[in-house]
CSV table of C-alpha atoms in Angstrom, one decimal:
chain,number,residue,atom,x,y,z
A,478,MET,CA,-39.0,-21.0,-20.4
A,479,THR,CA,-41.1,-20.8,-17.4
A,480,GLU,CA,-42.4,-24.4,-17.3
A,481,GLY,CA,-44.9,-24.1,-14.6
A,482,GLY,CA,-46.6,-21.0,-16.1
A,483,ASP,CA,-46.6,-22.6,-19.5
A,484,ASP,CA,-48.3,-25.7,-18.3
A,485,GLU,CA,-50.9,-23.8,-16.5
A,486,ARG,CA,-51.8,-21.9,-19.6
A,487,LEU,CA,-51.8,-25.1,-21.5
A,488,LEU,CA,-54.3,-26.6,-19.1
A,489,GLU,CA,-56.5,-23.5,-19.3
A,490,GLU,CA,-56.5,-23.6,-23.0
A,491,LEU,CA,-57.2,-27.3,-23.2
A,492,LEU,CA,-60.2,-26.9,-20.9
A,493,ALA,CA,-61.3,-24.0,-23.0
A,494,GLY,CA,-61.4,-26.2,-26.0
A,495,LYS,CA,-58.4,-25.1,-27.9
A,496,HIS,CA,-57.3,-27.9,-30.3
A,497,ARG,CA,-53.7,-26.9,-30.3
A,498,ALA,CA,-53.5,-27.2,-26.5
A,499,LEU,CA,-54.9,-30.7,-26.6
A,500,ALA,CA,-52.5,-31.7,-29.3
A,501,ARG,CA,-49.6,-30.2,-27.3
A,502,THR,CA,-50.7,-31.9,-24.1
A,503,ILE,CA,-50.7,-35.3,-25.7
A,504,SER,CA,-47.3,-34.6,-27.1
A,505,LYS,CA,-46.0,-33.8,-23.6
A,506,ILE,CA,-47.6,-37.0,-22.4
A,507,GLU,CA,-46.0,-39.0,-25.2
A,508,ASN,CA,-42.6,-37.4,-24.7
A,509,ARG,CA,-42.8,-37.5,-20.9
A,510,ALA,CA,-41.7,-34.0,-21.2
A,511,PRO,CA,-40.8,-32.1,-18.0
A,512,GLY,CA,-43.9,-31.2,-16.1
A,513,TYR,CA,-46.2,-33.7,-17.8
A,514,ARG,CA,-47.0,-35.4,-14.6
A,515,ASP,CA,-48.3,-32.3,-12.9
A,516,LEU,CA,-50.3,-31.6,-16.0
A,517,VAL,CA,-51.9,-35.0,-16.1
A,518,SER,CA,-52.7,-35.0,-12.4
A,519,GLU,CA,-54.4,-31.6,-12.9
A,520,LEU,CA,-56.4,-33.2,-15.7
A,521,TYR,CA,-57.9,-35.8,-13.5
A,522,ALA,CA,-60.3,-33.4,-11.8
A,523,HIS,CA,-62.0,-32.8,-15.2
A,524,THR,CA,-62.4,-36.3,-16.4
A,525,GLY,CA,-65.0,-39.0,-16.1
A,526,GLU,CA,-67.5,-37.9,-18.7
A,527,ALA,CA,-66.3,-39.7,-21.8
A,528,ASP,CA,-67.2,-43.2,-22.8
A,529,VAL,CA,-64.0,-45.0,-23.7
A,530,ILE,CA,-64.2,-47.6,-26.4
A,531,GLY,CA,-61.3,-49.9,-27.4
A,532,ILE,CA,-61.1,-51.5,-30.8
A,533,THR,CA,-58.6,-54.1,-31.6
A,534,GLY,CA,-58.0,-56.8,-34.2
A,535,SER,CA,-55.4,-58.2,-36.5
A,536,PRO,CA,-53.8,-56.0,-39.2
A,537,GLY,CA,-56.2,-55.6,-42.1
A,538,ALA,CA,-59.3,-56.5,-40.1
A,539,GLY,CA,-60.8,-53.1,-40.9
A,540,LYS,CA,-60.3,-51.3,-37.6
A,541,SER,CA,-59.6,-47.9,-39.0
A,542,THR,CA,-62.4,-48.0,-41.4
A,543,LEU,CA,-64.9,-49.1,-38.8
A,544,VAL,CA,-63.6,-46.5,-36.3
A,545,ASP,CA,-64.1,-43.9,-39.1
A,546,LYS,CA,-67.7,-44.9,-39.6
A,547,LEU,CA,-68.3,-45.1,-35.9
A,548,ALA,CA,-67.0,-41.6,-35.5
A,549,GLU,CA,-69.2,-40.4,-38.4
A,550,ALA,CA,-72.3,-42.0,-36.7
A,551,TYR,CA,-71.5,-40.3,-33.4
A,552,ARG,CA,-71.0,-37.0,-35.1
A,553,GLU,CA,-74.4,-37.3,-36.7
A,554,ARG,CA,-75.9,-37.6,-33.2
A,555,GLY,CA,-74.0,-34.4,-32.3
A,556,GLU,CA,-71.5,-36.1,-30.1
A,557,THR,CA,-67.8,-35.2,-30.2
A,558,VAL,CA,-65.2,-37.8,-30.7
A,559,GLY,CA,-61.5,-38.4,-29.9
A,560,ILE,CA,-59.6,-41.1,-31.6
A,561,ILE,CA,-56.2,-42.5,-30.5
A,562,ALA,CA,-54.8,-44.7,-33.2
A,563,ILE,CA,-51.8,-46.8,-32.2
A,564,ASP,CA,-49.4,-48.3,-34.7
A,565,PRO,CA,-46.3,-50.3,-34.0
A,566,SER,CA,-42.9,-48.6,-34.4
A,567,SER,CA,-39.8,-50.2,-35.8
A,568,PRO,CA,-37.8,-51.8,-33.0
A,569,PHE,CA,-34.7,-51.0,-35.1
A,570,SER,CA,-34.9,-47.4,-36.0
A,571,GLY,CA,-37.6,-46.4,-33.6
A,572,GLY,CA,-39.4,-44.8,-36.6
A,573,ALA,CA,-42.9,-45.5,-37.7
A,574,VAL,CA,-45.3,-44.7,-40.4
A,575,LEU,CA,-48.6,-44.1,-38.8
A,576,GLY,CA,-51.2,-44.9,-41.4
A,577,ASP,CA,-54.5,-45.1,-39.7
A,578,ARG,CA,-55.4,-41.6,-40.5
A,579,ILE,CA,-55.6,-42.2,-44.2
A,580,ARG,CA,-58.5,-44.5,-43.7
A,581,MET,CA,-60.4,-42.0,-41.7
A,582,GLY,CA,-61.9,-40.0,-44.6
A,583,SER,CA,-65.5,-39.7,-43.5
A,584,THR,CA,-64.9,-37.1,-40.8
A,585,ILE,CA,-62.0,-35.3,-42.4
A,586,GLY,CA,-62.4,-31.6,-42.2
A,587,ASP,CA,-64.4,-31.9,-39.0
A,588,MET,CA,-62.3,-30.6,-36.1
A,589,ASP,CA,-64.7,-32.1,-33.6
A,590,VAL,CA,-63.2,-35.5,-34.5
A,591,PHE,CA,-59.8,-35.3,-33.0
A,592,VAL,CA,-57.6,-38.0,-34.4
A,593,ARG,CA,-54.2,-38.6,-32.8
A,594,SER,CA,-51.7,-41.2,-34.0
A,595,MET,CA,-49.3,-42.7,-31.5
A,596,SER,CA,-46.5,-45.1,-32.0
A,597,ALA,CA,-45.2,-47.7,-29.6
A,598,ARG,CA,-41.8,-46.0,-29.3
A,599,GLY,CA,-40.4,-49.1,-27.7
A,600,THR,CA,-41.1,-47.9,-24.2
A,601,LEU,CA,-41.5,-50.7,-21.7
A,602,GLY,CA,-45.2,-50.8,-20.8
A,603,GLY,CA,-45.1,-47.1,-21.1
A,604,LEU,CA,-47.5,-46.9,-24.0
A,605,SER,CA,-50.5,-48.1,-22.0
A,606,THR,CA,-49.7,-45.4,-19.4
A,607,ALA,CA,-49.3,-42.8,-22.2
A,608,THR,CA,-52.6,-44.0,-23.8
A,609,ALA,CA,-54.5,-43.8,-20.6
A,610,ASP,CA,-53.1,-40.3,-20.0
A,611,ALA,CA,-54.0,-39.2,-23.6
A,612,VAL,CA,-57.5,-40.6,-23.0
A,613,LYS,CA,-57.7,-38.4,-19.9
A,614,ALA,CA,-56.6,-35.4,-21.9
A,615,MET,CA,-59.4,-36.0,-24.5
A,616,ASP,CA,-61.9,-36.6,-21.7
A,617,ALA,CA,-61.0,-33.4,-20.0
A,618,PHE,CA,-61.1,-31.6,-23.3
A,619,GLY,CA,-64.8,-32.5,-23.4
A,620,LYS,CA,-65.0,-35.4,-25.9
A,621,ASP,CA,-68.1,-37.5,-25.5
A,622,LYS,CA,-66.6,-40.6,-27.0
A,623,VAL,CA,-63.0,-41.6,-27.0
A,624,ILE,CA,-62.0,-44.5,-29.2
A,625,ILE,CA,-58.6,-46.3,-28.9
A,626,GLU,CA,-57.6,-48.3,-31.9
A,627,THR,CA,-54.8,-50.8,-31.8
A,628,VAL,CA,-53.5,-53.9,-33.4
A,629,GLY,CA,-54.2,-56.8,-31.1
A,630,ALA,CA,-50.9,-58.5,-31.3
A,631,GLY,CA,-49.6,-59.0,-27.8
A,632,GLN,CA,-49.7,-58.2,-24.2
A,633,ASN,CA,-48.7,-54.6,-24.7
A,634,GLU,CA,-51.7,-54.0,-26.9
A,635,ILE,CA,-54.0,-55.9,-24.6
A,636,ASP,CA,-52.9,-53.6,-21.8
A,637,ILE,CA,-53.7,-50.6,-24.0
A,638,VAL,CA,-57.3,-51.6,-24.8
A,639,ARG,CA,-57.8,-52.4,-21.2
A,640,THR,CA,-57.9,-48.6,-20.6
A,641,ALA,CA,-61.3,-48.7,-22.4
A,642,ASP,CA,-64.6,-49.4,-20.8
A,643,THR,CA,-65.8,-51.5,-23.7
A,644,VAL,CA,-63.5,-53.5,-25.9
A,645,ALA,CA,-64.6,-54.6,-29.4
A,646,VAL,CA,-62.5,-57.2,-31.1
A,647,LEU,CA,-62.6,-57.3,-34.9
A,648,VAL,CA,-62.4,-60.7,-36.6
A,649,PRO,CA,-62.1,-60.9,-40.4
A,650,PRO,CA,-64.1,-63.6,-42.0
A,651,GLY,CA,-62.5,-66.9,-43.1
A,652,SER,CA,-60.0,-66.8,-40.3
A,653,GLY,CA,-61.0,-70.2,-38.9
A,654,ASP,CA,-57.6,-70.9,-37.4
A,655,ASP,CA,-57.2,-67.3,-36.4
A,656,VAL,CA,-60.2,-67.6,-34.3
A,657,GLN,CA,-58.4,-70.4,-32.5
A,658,THR,CA,-55.4,-68.2,-31.9
A,659,LEU,CA,-57.7,-65.5,-30.7
A,660,LYS,CA,-58.8,-67.7,-27.9
A,661,ALA,CA,-55.5,-67.2,-26.1
A,662,GLY,CA,-55.7,-63.6,-25.1
A,663,ILE,CA,-58.1,-61.7,-27.1
A,664,LEU,CA,-61.3,-63.6,-26.3
A,665,GLU,CA,-61.0,-62.7,-22.7
A,666,ILE,CA,-60.9,-59.0,-23.4
A,667,GLY,CA,-63.6,-58.8,-26.0
A,668,ASP,CA,-66.9,-57.4,-24.8
A,669,ILE,CA,-68.2,-57.3,-28.3
A,670,PHE,CA,-67.0,-59.3,-31.3
A,671,VAL,CA,-67.3,-57.7,-34.7
A,672,VAL,CA,-67.1,-59.8,-37.8
A,673,ASN,CA,-66.2,-57.2,-40.3
A,674,LYS,CA,-66.3,-57.6,-44.1
A,675,ALA,CA,-69.4,-59.7,-43.5
A,676,ASP,CA,-70.1,-59.8,-47.2
A,677,ARG,CA,-67.0,-62.0,-47.8
A,678,ASP,CA,-66.9,-65.7,-48.0
A,679,GLY,CA,-66.6,-67.5,-44.8
A,680,ALA,CA,-68.2,-64.8,-42.7
A,681,ASP,CA,-71.1,-67.0,-41.6
A,682,ARG,CA,-68.6,-69.6,-40.5
A,683,THR,CA,-66.6,-67.2,-38.6
A,684,VAL,CA,-69.7,-65.9,-36.8
A,685,GLN,CA,-70.6,-69.5,-36.0
A,686,GLU,CA,-67.2,-70.3,-34.7
A,687,LEU,CA,-67.2,-67.2,-32.5
A,688,ARG,CA,-70.6,-68.0,-31.3
A,689,ASP,CA,-69.5,-71.5,-30.3
A,690,MET,CA,-66.5,-70.1,-28.5
A,691,VAL,CA,-68.5,-67.5,-26.6
A,692,ALA,CA,-71.0,-70.2,-25.6
A,693,MET,CA,-68.2,-72.4,-24.4
A,694,ASP,CA,-66.7,-69.6,-22.5
A,695,ALA,CA,-70.0,-68.8,-20.9
A,696,GLY,CA,-70.0,-72.4,-19.9
A,697,ASP,CA,-72.7,-74.9,-20.0
A,698,GLY,CA,-75.1,-72.9,-22.1
A,699,PHE,CA,-75.8,-71.0,-18.9
A,700,GLY,CA,-76.9,-67.5,-19.7
A,701,MET,CA,-76.8,-68.4,-23.4
A,702,SER,CA,-79.4,-65.8,-24.3
A,703,GLY,CA,-77.7,-63.0,-26.0
A,704,ALA,CA,-74.8,-65.1,-27.3
A,705,GLY,CA,-76.6,-65.5,-30.5
A,706,HIS,CA,-76.9,-63.3,-33.4
A,707,HIS,CA,-79.3,-63.0,-36.3
A,708,GLY,CA,-79.6,-65.3,-39.1
A,709,ALA,CA,-80.2,-69.0,-39.6
A,710,ASP,CA,-80.1,-70.7,-36.3
A,711,ALA,CA,-80.0,-74.2,-37.7
A,712,MET,CA,-76.5,-74.6,-36.5
A,713,GLN,CA,-77.0,-72.9,-33.2
A,714,MET,CA,-76.6,-75.2,-30.3
A,715,ASP,CA,-80.2,-74.7,-29.2
A,716,ASP,CA,-80.0,-77.2,-26.5
A,717,HIS,CA,-82.4,-75.1,-24.4
A,718,GLY,CA,-84.8,-74.8,-27.2
A,719,HIS,CA,-84.3,-71.0,-27.4
A,720,ASP,CA,-84.5,-69.3,-30.6
A,721,GLN,CA,-81.4,-67.3,-30.3
A,722,GLY,CA,-82.2,-63.7,-30.6
A,723,HIS,CA,-80.7,-60.7,-32.1
A,724,GLY,CA,-77.8,-59.5,-30.1
A,725,GLN,CA,-77.9,-58.8,-26.4
A,726,ALA,CA,-81.1,-58.2,-24.6
A,727,HIS,CA,-82.9,-56.1,-27.0
A,728,ASP,CA,-85.4,-58.2,-28.7
A,729,GLN,CA,-87.6,-61.2,-28.0
A,730,ASP,CA,-85.5,-62.0,-25.0
A,731,PRO,CA,-88.0,-62.7,-22.2
A,732,ASP,CA,-86.2,-60.6,-19.6
A,733,PRO,CA,-84.3,-57.9,-21.4
A,734,HIS,CA,-83.6,-55.5,-18.5
A,735,GLY,CA,-85.6,-57.0,-15.7
A,736,ASP,CA,-83.3,-59.3,-13.9
A,737,GLU,CA,-80.3,-58.9,-16.1
A,738,PRO,CA,-77.8,-61.7,-15.6
A,739,GLU,CA,-74.7,-60.7,-13.7
A,740,THR,CA,-72.4,-61.8,-16.5
A,741,TRP,CA,-72.1,-60.1,-19.8
A,742,ILE,CA,-72.1,-62.4,-22.8
A,743,PRO,CA,-70.3,-60.9,-25.7
A,744,PRO,CA,-72.6,-60.4,-28.7
A,745,ILE,CA,-71.4,-60.9,-32.2
A,746,VAL,CA,-72.1,-58.1,-34.7
A,747,GLU,CA,-71.6,-58.3,-38.4
A,748,THR,CA,-70.5,-55.2,-40.2
A,749,ILE,CA,-69.3,-54.1,-43.6
A,750,ALA,CA,-67.4,-51.1,-42.6
A,751,THR,CA,-66.6,-49.8,-46.0
A,752,HIS,CA,-70.4,-49.4,-46.6
A,753,GLY,CA,-71.3,-48.5,-43.1
A,754,THR,CA,-73.5,-51.6,-42.8
A,755,GLY,CA,-74.1,-52.8,-39.3
A,756,VAL,CA,-72.6,-49.8,-37.7
A,757,GLU,CA,-75.9,-48.8,-36.1
A,758,GLU,CA,-76.1,-52.3,-34.5
A,759,PHE,CA,-72.6,-52.0,-33.3
A,760,ILE,CA,-73.4,-48.7,-31.6
A,761,GLU,CA,-76.4,-50.3,-30.1
A,762,GLU,CA,-74.3,-53.1,-28.6
A,763,LEU,CA,-71.8,-50.6,-27.4
A,764,GLU,CA,-74.6,-48.8,-25.6
A,765,ASN,CA,-76.0,-52.0,-24.2
A,766,HIS,CA,-72.6,-52.8,-22.8
A,767,GLN,CA,-72.3,-49.3,-21.2
A,768,GLN,CA,-75.7,-49.8,-19.6
A,769,TYR,CA,-74.7,-53.2,-18.3
A,770,LEU,CA,-71.5,-51.7,-16.8
A,771,VAL,CA,-73.4,-49.1,-14.9
A,772,ALA,CA,-76.3,-51.4,-13.9
A,773,SER,CA,-74.1,-54.2,-12.7
A,774,GLY,CA,-71.6,-52.0,-10.9
A,775,THR,CA,-68.9,-53.4,-13.1
A,776,ARG,CA,-68.0,-49.9,-14.3
A,777,ALA,CA,-66.9,-48.8,-10.8
A,778,GLU,CA,-65.1,-52.0,-10.2
A,779,MET,CA,-63.3,-51.7,-13.5
A,780,ALA,CA,-62.3,-48.2,-12.8
A,781,ARG,CA,-60.9,-49.2,-9.5
A,782,LYS,CA,-58.9,-52.0,-11.1
A,783,ARG,CA,-57.7,-49.7,-13.8
A,784,TYR,CA,-56.5,-47.1,-11.3
A,785,ALA,CA,-54.8,-49.7,-9.2
A,786,GLU,CA,-53.0,-50.8,-12.3
A,787,GLU,CA,-52.1,-47.3,-13.2
A,788,ILE,CA,-50.7,-46.7,-9.8
A,789,ARG,CA,-48.7,-49.9,-10.0
A,790,THR,CA,-47.4,-49.1,-13.5
A,791,LEU,CA,-46.4,-45.6,-12.5
A,792,LEU,CA,-44.6,-46.8,-9.4
A,793,ARG,CA,-42.9,-49.5,-11.5
A,794,GLU,CA,-41.7,-47.0,-14.0
A,795,ASP,CA,-40.6,-44.6,-11.4
A,796,VAL,CA,-38.6,-47.2,-9.6
A,797,HIS,CA,-37.3,-48.4,-13.0
A,798,GLY,CA,-36.1,-44.8,-13.6
A,799,LEU,CA,-34.3,-44.7,-10.3
A,800,LEU,CA,-32.6,-48.0,-11.1
A,801,GLU,CA,-31.6,-46.8,-14.5
A,802,ASP,CA,-29.5,-44.1,-12.7
A,803,GLU,CA,-28.1,-46.7,-10.4
A,804,LEU,CA,-27.2,-48.7,-13.5
A,805,GLU,CA,-25.3,-45.8,-15.0
A,806,ASP,CA,-23.4,-45.3,-11.7
A,807,ALA,CA,-22.5,-49.0,-11.7
A,808,GLY,CA,-20.8,-48.6,-15.0
A,809,GLY,CA,-23.7,-49.0,-17.4
A,810,ILE,CA,-25.6,-52.0,-18.5
A,811,ASP,CA,-23.2,-53.0,-21.2
A,812,ASP,CA,-20.3,-53.5,-18.9
A,813,LEU,CA,-22.4,-55.5,-16.4
A,814,ALA,CA,-23.7,-57.7,-19.2
A,815,GLU,CA,-20.2,-58.3,-20.4
A,816,ALA,CA,-19.2,-59.3,-16.9
A,817,VAL,CA,-22.0,-61.9,-16.9
A,818,ARG,CA,-20.9,-63.1,-20.3
A,819,THR,CA,-17.3,-63.6,-19.2
A,820,GLY,CA,-18.5,-65.5,-16.2
A,821,GLU,CA,-17.4,-63.0,-13.6
A,822,THR,CA,-20.8,-62.7,-12.1
A,823,ASP,CA,-24.4,-63.4,-12.8
A,824,PRO,CA,-27.6,-61.3,-13.3
A,825,TYR,CA,-29.1,-62.2,-9.9
A,826,THR,CA,-26.0,-61.0,-8.0
A,827,ILE,CA,-25.9,-57.8,-10.0
A,828,ALA,CA,-29.6,-57.2,-9.4
A,829,ASP,CA,-29.2,-57.8,-5.6
A,830,GLU,CA,-26.2,-55.4,-5.5
A,831,LEU,CA,-28.0,-52.7,-7.3
A,832,LEU,CA,-31.1,-53.0,-5.2
A,833,GLU,CA,-29.2,-52.9,-2.0
A,834,PRO,CA,-29.1,-49.2,-1.5
A,835,VAL,CA,-32.8,-48.9,-2.3
A,836,GLU,CA,-33.7,-51.6,0.2
A,837,MET,CA,-31.5,-49.9,2.8
A,838,CYS,CA,-33.3,-46.6,2.3
A,839,LEU,CA,-36.7,-48.3,2.7
A,840,GLU,CA,-35.6,-50.0,5.9
A,841,ASP,CA,-34.3,-46.8,7.3
A,842,LEU,CA,-37.7,-45.2,6.5
A,843,GLU,CA,-39.5,-48.0,8.2
A,844,ARG,CA,-37.4,-47.6,11.3
A,845,GLU,CA,-38.1,-43.9,11.4
A,846,GLY,CA,-41.8,-44.5,10.9
B,1147,MET,CA,-31.7,-47.3,-24.5
B,1148,SER,CA,-32.0,-45.9,-21.0
B,1149,SER,CA,-31.8,-42.2,-22.0
B,1150,GLU,CA,-34.4,-42.9,-24.7
B,1151,GLN,CA,-36.9,-43.3,-21.9
B,1152,GLU,CA,-37.9,-39.7,-22.3
B,1153,GLY,CA,-37.6,-40.4,-26.0
B,1154,GLU,CA,-38.7,-37.5,-28.1
B,1155,SER,CA,-39.2,-38.5,-31.6
B,1156,ILE,CA,-39.4,-36.1,-34.5
B,1157,ARG,CA,-43.0,-36.2,-35.8
B,1158,CYS,CA,-43.6,-35.4,-39.5
B,1159,LEU,CA,-46.7,-35.1,-41.6
B,1160,VAL,CA,-46.0,-36.0,-45.2
B,1161,ALA,CA,-48.9,-34.4,-47.1
B,1162,LYS,CA,-50.3,-34.5,-50.6
B,1163,VAL,CA,-52.6,-31.6,-51.5
B,1164,GLY,CA,-54.9,-30.9,-54.3
B,1165,LEU,CA,-55.5,-32.8,-57.6
B,1166,ASP,CA,-52.1,-34.3,-57.8
B,1167,GLY,CA,-51.9,-38.1,-57.9
B,1168,HIS,CA,-48.1,-38.5,-58.0
B,1169,ASP,CA,-47.3,-40.0,-54.6
B,1170,ARG,CA,-44.1,-42.0,-55.3
B,1171,GLY,CA,-42.0,-39.2,-53.9
B,1172,ALA,CA,-44.1,-38.9,-50.8
B,1173,HIS,CA,-43.9,-42.6,-50.2
B,1174,VAL,CA,-40.1,-42.7,-50.6
B,1175,ILE,CA,-39.7,-39.8,-48.2
B,1176,SER,CA,-42.1,-41.4,-45.7
B,1177,ARG,CA,-40.1,-44.5,-45.7
B,1178,ALA,CA,-36.8,-42.7,-45.5
B,1179,PHE,CA,-38.0,-40.6,-42.6
B,1180,ARG,CA,-39.2,-43.7,-40.8
B,1181,ASP,CA,-35.9,-45.4,-41.3
B,1182,ALA,CA,-34.2,-42.3,-39.9
B,1183,GLY,CA,-36.2,-42.9,-36.7
B,1184,PHE,CA,-38.9,-40.2,-37.3
B,1185,GLU,CA,-42.6,-40.8,-36.7
B,1186,VAL,CA,-44.3,-40.2,-40.0
B,1187,ILE,CA,-48.0,-39.6,-40.6
B,1188,TYR,CA,-48.9,-39.8,-44.3
B,1189,SER,CA,-51.9,-37.9,-45.4
B,1190,GLY,CA,-53.0,-39.9,-48.4
B,1191,LEU,CA,-53.8,-38.4,-51.8
B,1192,HIS,CA,-56.0,-35.5,-52.8
B,1193,LYS,CA,-56.3,-33.7,-49.5
B,1194,SER,CA,-57.6,-30.2,-49.2
B,1195,PRO,CA,-55.4,-27.5,-47.4
B,1196,ASP,CA,-57.9,-27.6,-44.5
B,1197,ASP,CA,-57.5,-31.4,-44.2
B,1198,ILE,CA,-53.7,-30.9,-44.0
B,1199,VAL,CA,-54.0,-28.2,-41.4
B,1200,GLN,CA,-56.3,-30.4,-39.3
B,1201,ALA,CA,-53.9,-33.3,-39.4
B,1202,ALA,CA,-50.9,-31.1,-38.7
B,1203,VAL,CA,-52.6,-29.5,-35.7
B,1204,GLN,CA,-54.1,-32.6,-34.2
B,1205,GLU,CA,-51.0,-34.7,-34.6
B,1206,ASP,CA,-48.8,-31.8,-33.3
B,1207,VAL,CA,-46.1,-32.5,-35.9
B,1208,ASP,CA,-42.7,-30.8,-35.8
B,1209,VAL,CA,-42.4,-31.0,-39.5
B,1210,LEU,CA,-44.9,-30.7,-42.3
B,1211,GLY,CA,-43.6,-31.9,-45.7
B,1212,ILE,CA,-45.8,-30.9,-48.6
B,1213,SER,CA,-45.3,-32.7,-51.8
B,1214,ILE,CA,-46.6,-31.0,-54.9
B,1215,LEU,CA,-46.1,-31.8,-58.5
B,1216,SER,CA,-49.2,-30.2,-60.0
B,1217,GLY,CA,-47.9,-26.7,-60.2
B,1218,ALA,CA,-50.6,-25.4,-57.8
B,1219,HIS,CA,-48.1,-24.6,-55.0
B,1220,ASN,CA,-48.6,-20.9,-55.1
B,1221,THR,CA,-52.3,-21.3,-54.2
B,1222,LEU,CA,-52.2,-24.3,-52.0
B,1223,VAL,CA,-49.1,-23.7,-49.8
B,1224,PRO,CA,-50.2,-20.3,-48.6
B,1225,LYS,CA,-53.6,-21.7,-47.7
B,1226,ILE,CA,-52.0,-24.3,-45.5
B,1227,ILE,CA,-49.7,-21.8,-43.8
B,1228,ASP,CA,-52.7,-19.5,-43.1
B,1229,GLY,CA,-54.5,-22.4,-41.6
B,1230,LEU,CA,-51.7,-23.2,-39.4
B,1231,GLU,CA,-51.6,-19.6,-38.2
B,1232,GLU,CA,-55.2,-19.8,-37.4
B,1233,TYR,CA,-54.4,-22.5,-34.9
B,1234,ASP,CA,-51.2,-20.9,-33.6
B,1235,ALA,CA,-49.2,-23.7,-35.1
B,1236,ALA,CA,-47.3,-21.8,-37.9
B,1237,ASP,CA,-44.5,-20.6,-35.7
B,1238,ASP,CA,-43.1,-23.9,-34.5
B,1239,THR,CA,-43.9,-26.1,-37.4
B,1240,LEU,CA,-41.1,-26.6,-39.9
B,1241,VAL,CA,-42.8,-26.4,-43.3
B,1242,LEU,CA,-41.0,-28.1,-46.2
B,1243,VAL,CA,-42.1,-28.3,-49.8
B,1244,GLY,CA,-41.0,-31.0,-52.2
B,1245,GLY,CA,-41.7,-31.5,-55.8
B,1246,VAL,CA,-41.5,-29.5,-59.0
B,1247,ILE,CA,-41.2,-25.9,-57.9
B,1248,PRO,CA,-39.8,-23.4,-60.5
B,1249,GLU,CA,-36.9,-21.3,-59.4
B,1250,GLU,CA,-39.0,-18.1,-59.7
B,1251,ASP,CA,-41.6,-19.3,-57.3
B,1252,ARG,CA,-39.2,-20.3,-54.5
B,1253,GLU,CA,-38.6,-16.9,-53.0
B,1254,GLY,CA,-42.3,-16.2,-52.7
B,1255,LEU,CA,-43.0,-19.5,-51.0
B,1256,LYS,CA,-40.1,-18.9,-48.5
B,1257,GLU,CA,-41.6,-15.5,-47.7
B,1258,GLU,CA,-44.9,-17.3,-47.0
B,1259,GLY,CA,-43.1,-19.3,-44.3
B,1260,VAL,CA,-41.7,-22.3,-46.1
B,1261,ALA,CA,-38.3,-23.3,-44.5
B,1262,ALA,CA,-36.9,-25.2,-47.5
B,1263,ILE,CA,-37.8,-26.4,-50.9
B,1264,PHE,CA,-36.4,-29.7,-52.1
B,1265,GLY,CA,-36.6,-30.1,-55.9
B,1266,PRO,CA,-35.9,-33.1,-58.1
B,1267,GLY,CA,-32.5,-34.6,-57.5
B,1268,THR,CA,-32.2,-33.7,-53.9
B,1269,SER,CA,-30.7,-36.6,-52.0
B,1270,ILE,CA,-32.7,-38.1,-49.2
B,1271,GLU,CA,-29.8,-37.7,-46.8
B,1272,GLU,CA,-29.8,-34.0,-47.4
B,1273,THR,CA,-33.5,-33.8,-46.6
B,1274,ILE,CA,-33.1,-35.9,-43.4
B,1275,GLU,CA,-30.1,-33.9,-42.3
B,1276,PHE,CA,-32.1,-30.6,-42.8
B,1277,VAL,CA,-35.0,-32.0,-40.7
B,1278,ARG,CA,-32.7,-33.1,-37.9
B,1279,GLU,CA,-31.0,-29.7,-37.8
B,1280,ASN,CA,-34.0,-27.6,-38.1
B,1281,ALA,CA,-36.8,-29.4,-36.4
B,1282,PRO,CA,-38.2,-27.0,-33.9
B,1283,GLU,CA,-37.2,-27.3,-30.2
B,1284,ARG,CA,-40.3,-27.3,-28.1
């Protein structure tokens, strides 16, 4: 096994468009196999072309189906698509059944849609790093669009979709109270809200509730244009006398692209993913958002933030790894925990003791510098 | 948990090919694999050999378990293995077949590249054990 040579060939094959090489690279990333870091750092030079879209929402909201239709629509335009579908894994056995693939039937048999299922594997914050790296691999491979699909259940998932340029949050209809709970974390990350299954009862209400929420979030009705979506506007808070238009800045808005407001107000799109209804509109909004990101300079700022976060996460994980070894040397976490349980010591003391050599090394370095 | 940090998990694709709608076995195996700590991707029903190859390649699975109860194994299984070869994936994918495979067909399938055939009555433990021992080192 000549690791270095193998990885070089892998990289070459990936850049040449060999599917197997992309698949293998993502496995290496997931497994944190030896050499994966060098591989990923080589990938960076070849990235930056793909639009990265994150799709999140509660289980059963229709994420996979919508992603499937989205991929189909992109393929019809001749664009290639990479999909990373993330499912939770069992915290008990570590096993997982990754089921998103089943719902992606429209593009089956089309190798230019590369679907990869990933599980959480219980790694501490590691999944967002792995996802970001897998996105890099797909980007370097030459995918035009990379879609990340994940259940929006917690901080971990939120970190994952943050690797995307545009985040769409799916809200199933009739989830009045759910919309309330969404407020907590998901509202902040949604660039676009999608009310899927729009033919179901309660869809109008859900749209309305989202609209109110977005309006409230935007504050004071300021920059309200664009918050609205089609349909009866009787219930719309039209305090400014606007007839709320159709999505963001693409019809009857007086200043669609002229002096675009600096803030993006999330549009609300209605879709029926199983029939493909509303998918075109969704794509339009995704594109609007991409344009906004570029025009407002947000894209560069986001990229900076993301890389800063990546650097921090990497460092944290590396230090964590170093400390794991320390822990082993100190007799393993179980013994230390037992010592705390029996009252011999406490977690803070242990942490201080374990950190001491690291701190000493750093101090030495500073003195030398 | 610490050593699990580099955690490599055995990845399996449980696949149903062709016009065979009997998926109870595939479901049972999927769950059992999951409980054994494997990552399982289930193909869904009525997939073509090409679909299975695509999924196996993209997901980079260690193990491909094909469930067939229709009697079409002699046509479908070789097609899948040929497809894997096309993508250089045949050598390090452990291909298993489960279902109703007559004794006289087994030798032929093994020559095609199937590592093991699990017929009716095989215990789940036996299958899991086989996967653990034979999943390719990569």
